[in-house]
Coordinates of C-alpha atoms in Angstrom, one line a residue:
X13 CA -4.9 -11.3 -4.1
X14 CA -3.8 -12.2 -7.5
X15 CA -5.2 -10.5 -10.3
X16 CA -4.3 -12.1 -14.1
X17 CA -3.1 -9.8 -16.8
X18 CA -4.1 -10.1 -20.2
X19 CA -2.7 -8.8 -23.1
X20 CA -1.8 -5.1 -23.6
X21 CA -3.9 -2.6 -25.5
X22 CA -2.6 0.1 -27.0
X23 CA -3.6 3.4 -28.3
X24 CA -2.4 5.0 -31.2
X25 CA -4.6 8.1 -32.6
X26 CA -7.3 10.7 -31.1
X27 CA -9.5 11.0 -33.8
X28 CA -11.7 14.1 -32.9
X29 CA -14.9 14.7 -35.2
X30 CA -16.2 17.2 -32.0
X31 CA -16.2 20.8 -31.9
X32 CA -14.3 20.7 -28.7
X33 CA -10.3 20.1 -28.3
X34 CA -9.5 16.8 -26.1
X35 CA -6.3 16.4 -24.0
X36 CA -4.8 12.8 -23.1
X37 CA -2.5 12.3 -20.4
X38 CA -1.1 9.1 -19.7
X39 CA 0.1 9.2 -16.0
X40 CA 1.8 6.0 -16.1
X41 CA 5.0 6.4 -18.2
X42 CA 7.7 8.4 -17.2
X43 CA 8.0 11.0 -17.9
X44 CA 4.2 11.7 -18.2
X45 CA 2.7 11.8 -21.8
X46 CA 0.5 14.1 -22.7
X47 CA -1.4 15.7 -25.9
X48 CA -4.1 17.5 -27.4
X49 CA -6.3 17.0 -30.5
X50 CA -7.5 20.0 -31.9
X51 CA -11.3 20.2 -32.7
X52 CA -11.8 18.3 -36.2
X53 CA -8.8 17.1 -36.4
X54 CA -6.5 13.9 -35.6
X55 CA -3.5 13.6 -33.3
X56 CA -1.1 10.5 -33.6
X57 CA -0.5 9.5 -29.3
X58 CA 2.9 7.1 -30.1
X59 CA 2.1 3.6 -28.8
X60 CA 0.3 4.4 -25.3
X61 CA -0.3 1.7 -23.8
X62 CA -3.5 1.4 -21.6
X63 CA -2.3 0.8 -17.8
X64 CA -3.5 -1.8 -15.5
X65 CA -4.8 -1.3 -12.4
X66 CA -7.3 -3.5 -10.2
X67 CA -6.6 -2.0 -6.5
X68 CA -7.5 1.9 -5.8
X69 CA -4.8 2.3 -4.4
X70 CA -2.5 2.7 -7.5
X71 CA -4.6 4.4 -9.4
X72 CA -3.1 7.6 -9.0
X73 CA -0.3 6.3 -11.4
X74 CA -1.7 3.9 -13.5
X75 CA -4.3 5.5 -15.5
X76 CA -5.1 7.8 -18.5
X77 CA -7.2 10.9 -17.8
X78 CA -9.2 12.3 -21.2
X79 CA -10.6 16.1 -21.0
X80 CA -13.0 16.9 -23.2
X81 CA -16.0 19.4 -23.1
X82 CA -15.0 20.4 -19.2
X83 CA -15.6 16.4 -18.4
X84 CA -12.3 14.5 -16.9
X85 CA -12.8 10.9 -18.0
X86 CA -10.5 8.0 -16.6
X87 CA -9.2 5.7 -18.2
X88 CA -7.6 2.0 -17.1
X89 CA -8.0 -1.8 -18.3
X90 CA -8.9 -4.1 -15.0
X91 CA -9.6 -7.6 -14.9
X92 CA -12.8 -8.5 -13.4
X93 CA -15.7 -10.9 -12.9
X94 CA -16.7 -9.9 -16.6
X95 CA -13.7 -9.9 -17.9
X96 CA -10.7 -8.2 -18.7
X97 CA -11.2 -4.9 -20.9
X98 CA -10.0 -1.1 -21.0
X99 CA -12.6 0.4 -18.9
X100 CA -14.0 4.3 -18.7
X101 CA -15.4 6.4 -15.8
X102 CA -16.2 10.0 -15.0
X103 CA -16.0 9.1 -11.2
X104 CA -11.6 7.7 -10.6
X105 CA -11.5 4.3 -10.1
X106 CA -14.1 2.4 -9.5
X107 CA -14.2 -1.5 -9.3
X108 CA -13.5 -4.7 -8.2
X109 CA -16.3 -7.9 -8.4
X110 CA -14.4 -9.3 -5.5
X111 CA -16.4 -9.2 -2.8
X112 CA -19.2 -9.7 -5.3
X113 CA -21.3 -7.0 -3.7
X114 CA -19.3 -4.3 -6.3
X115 CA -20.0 -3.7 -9.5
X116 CA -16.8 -3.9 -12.2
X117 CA -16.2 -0.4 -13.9
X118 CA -17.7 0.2 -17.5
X119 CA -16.1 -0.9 -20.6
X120 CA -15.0 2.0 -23.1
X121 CA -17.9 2.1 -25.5
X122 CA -16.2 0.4 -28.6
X123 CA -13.9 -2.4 -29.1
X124 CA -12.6 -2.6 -25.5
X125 CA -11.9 -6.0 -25.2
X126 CA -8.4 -6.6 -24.1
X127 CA -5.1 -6.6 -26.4
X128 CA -4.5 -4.8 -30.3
X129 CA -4.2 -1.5 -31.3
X130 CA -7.2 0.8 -30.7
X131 CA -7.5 4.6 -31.4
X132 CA -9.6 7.1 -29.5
X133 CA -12.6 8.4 -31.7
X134 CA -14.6 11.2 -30.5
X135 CA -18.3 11.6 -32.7
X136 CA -19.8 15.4 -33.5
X137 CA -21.6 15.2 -30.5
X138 CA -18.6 14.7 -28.2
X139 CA -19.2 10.7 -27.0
X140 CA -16.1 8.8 -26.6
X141 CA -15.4 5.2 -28.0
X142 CA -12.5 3.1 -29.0
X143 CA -12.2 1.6 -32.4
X144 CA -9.8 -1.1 -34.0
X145 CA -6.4 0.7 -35.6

């Protein structure tokens, strides 16, 4: 099946207001990237751009994976029946609309709407979201 790409979003800070460190590895460039914000602090990630993947089959390579607070959040934008945006889960990969009878993974809370420059902001009580850069 043909899946239609949007426009690429990328990510450019960690802004961490939590008490907790976060690490960020982005599993698709290579060599790996990876980082960690220190609690109360921010950490500039370069340009990381947010990788596509709507089959579970590449996910092992095409996704960002977020530790924070002991919880391993995955990270991915996807195409689907409502439409295309970065998406978030605790659980890997988990999509597609097509057959209809699956649910499309959750948006990152935030602007995750496809395309711009975003940054990672993490409140004081450790929830995730992506605002505009």
């Amino acid at each position: 099946r043909l899946i239609a790409m949007g426009a690429i979003t990328e990510l450019h800070w960690v802004n961490n207001y939590s008490g907790s460190a976060l690490t960020i590895t982005n599993l698709e460039p290579d060599p790996v990237f990876a980082a960690t914000c220190p609690p109360g602090r921010s950490t500039f990630i370069s340009e990381q751009w947010v990788p596509w993947c709507s089959r579970g089959p590449d996910f092992a390579a095409h996704h960002i994976v977020i530790i924070l607070n002991g919880v391993t959040f995955f990270v991915w934008q996807d195409t689907d029946s409502d439409g295309n945006w970065v998406r978030l889960s605790t659980a890997g990969f988990t999509s597609s609309s097509i057959p209809p009878e699956f649910v499309p993974a959750e948006h990152f809370p935030g602007s995750a709407l496809e395309g711009g420059d975003r940054n990672v902001e993490v409140s004081s009580g450790g929830a995730l979201r992506l605002v505009n850069a």
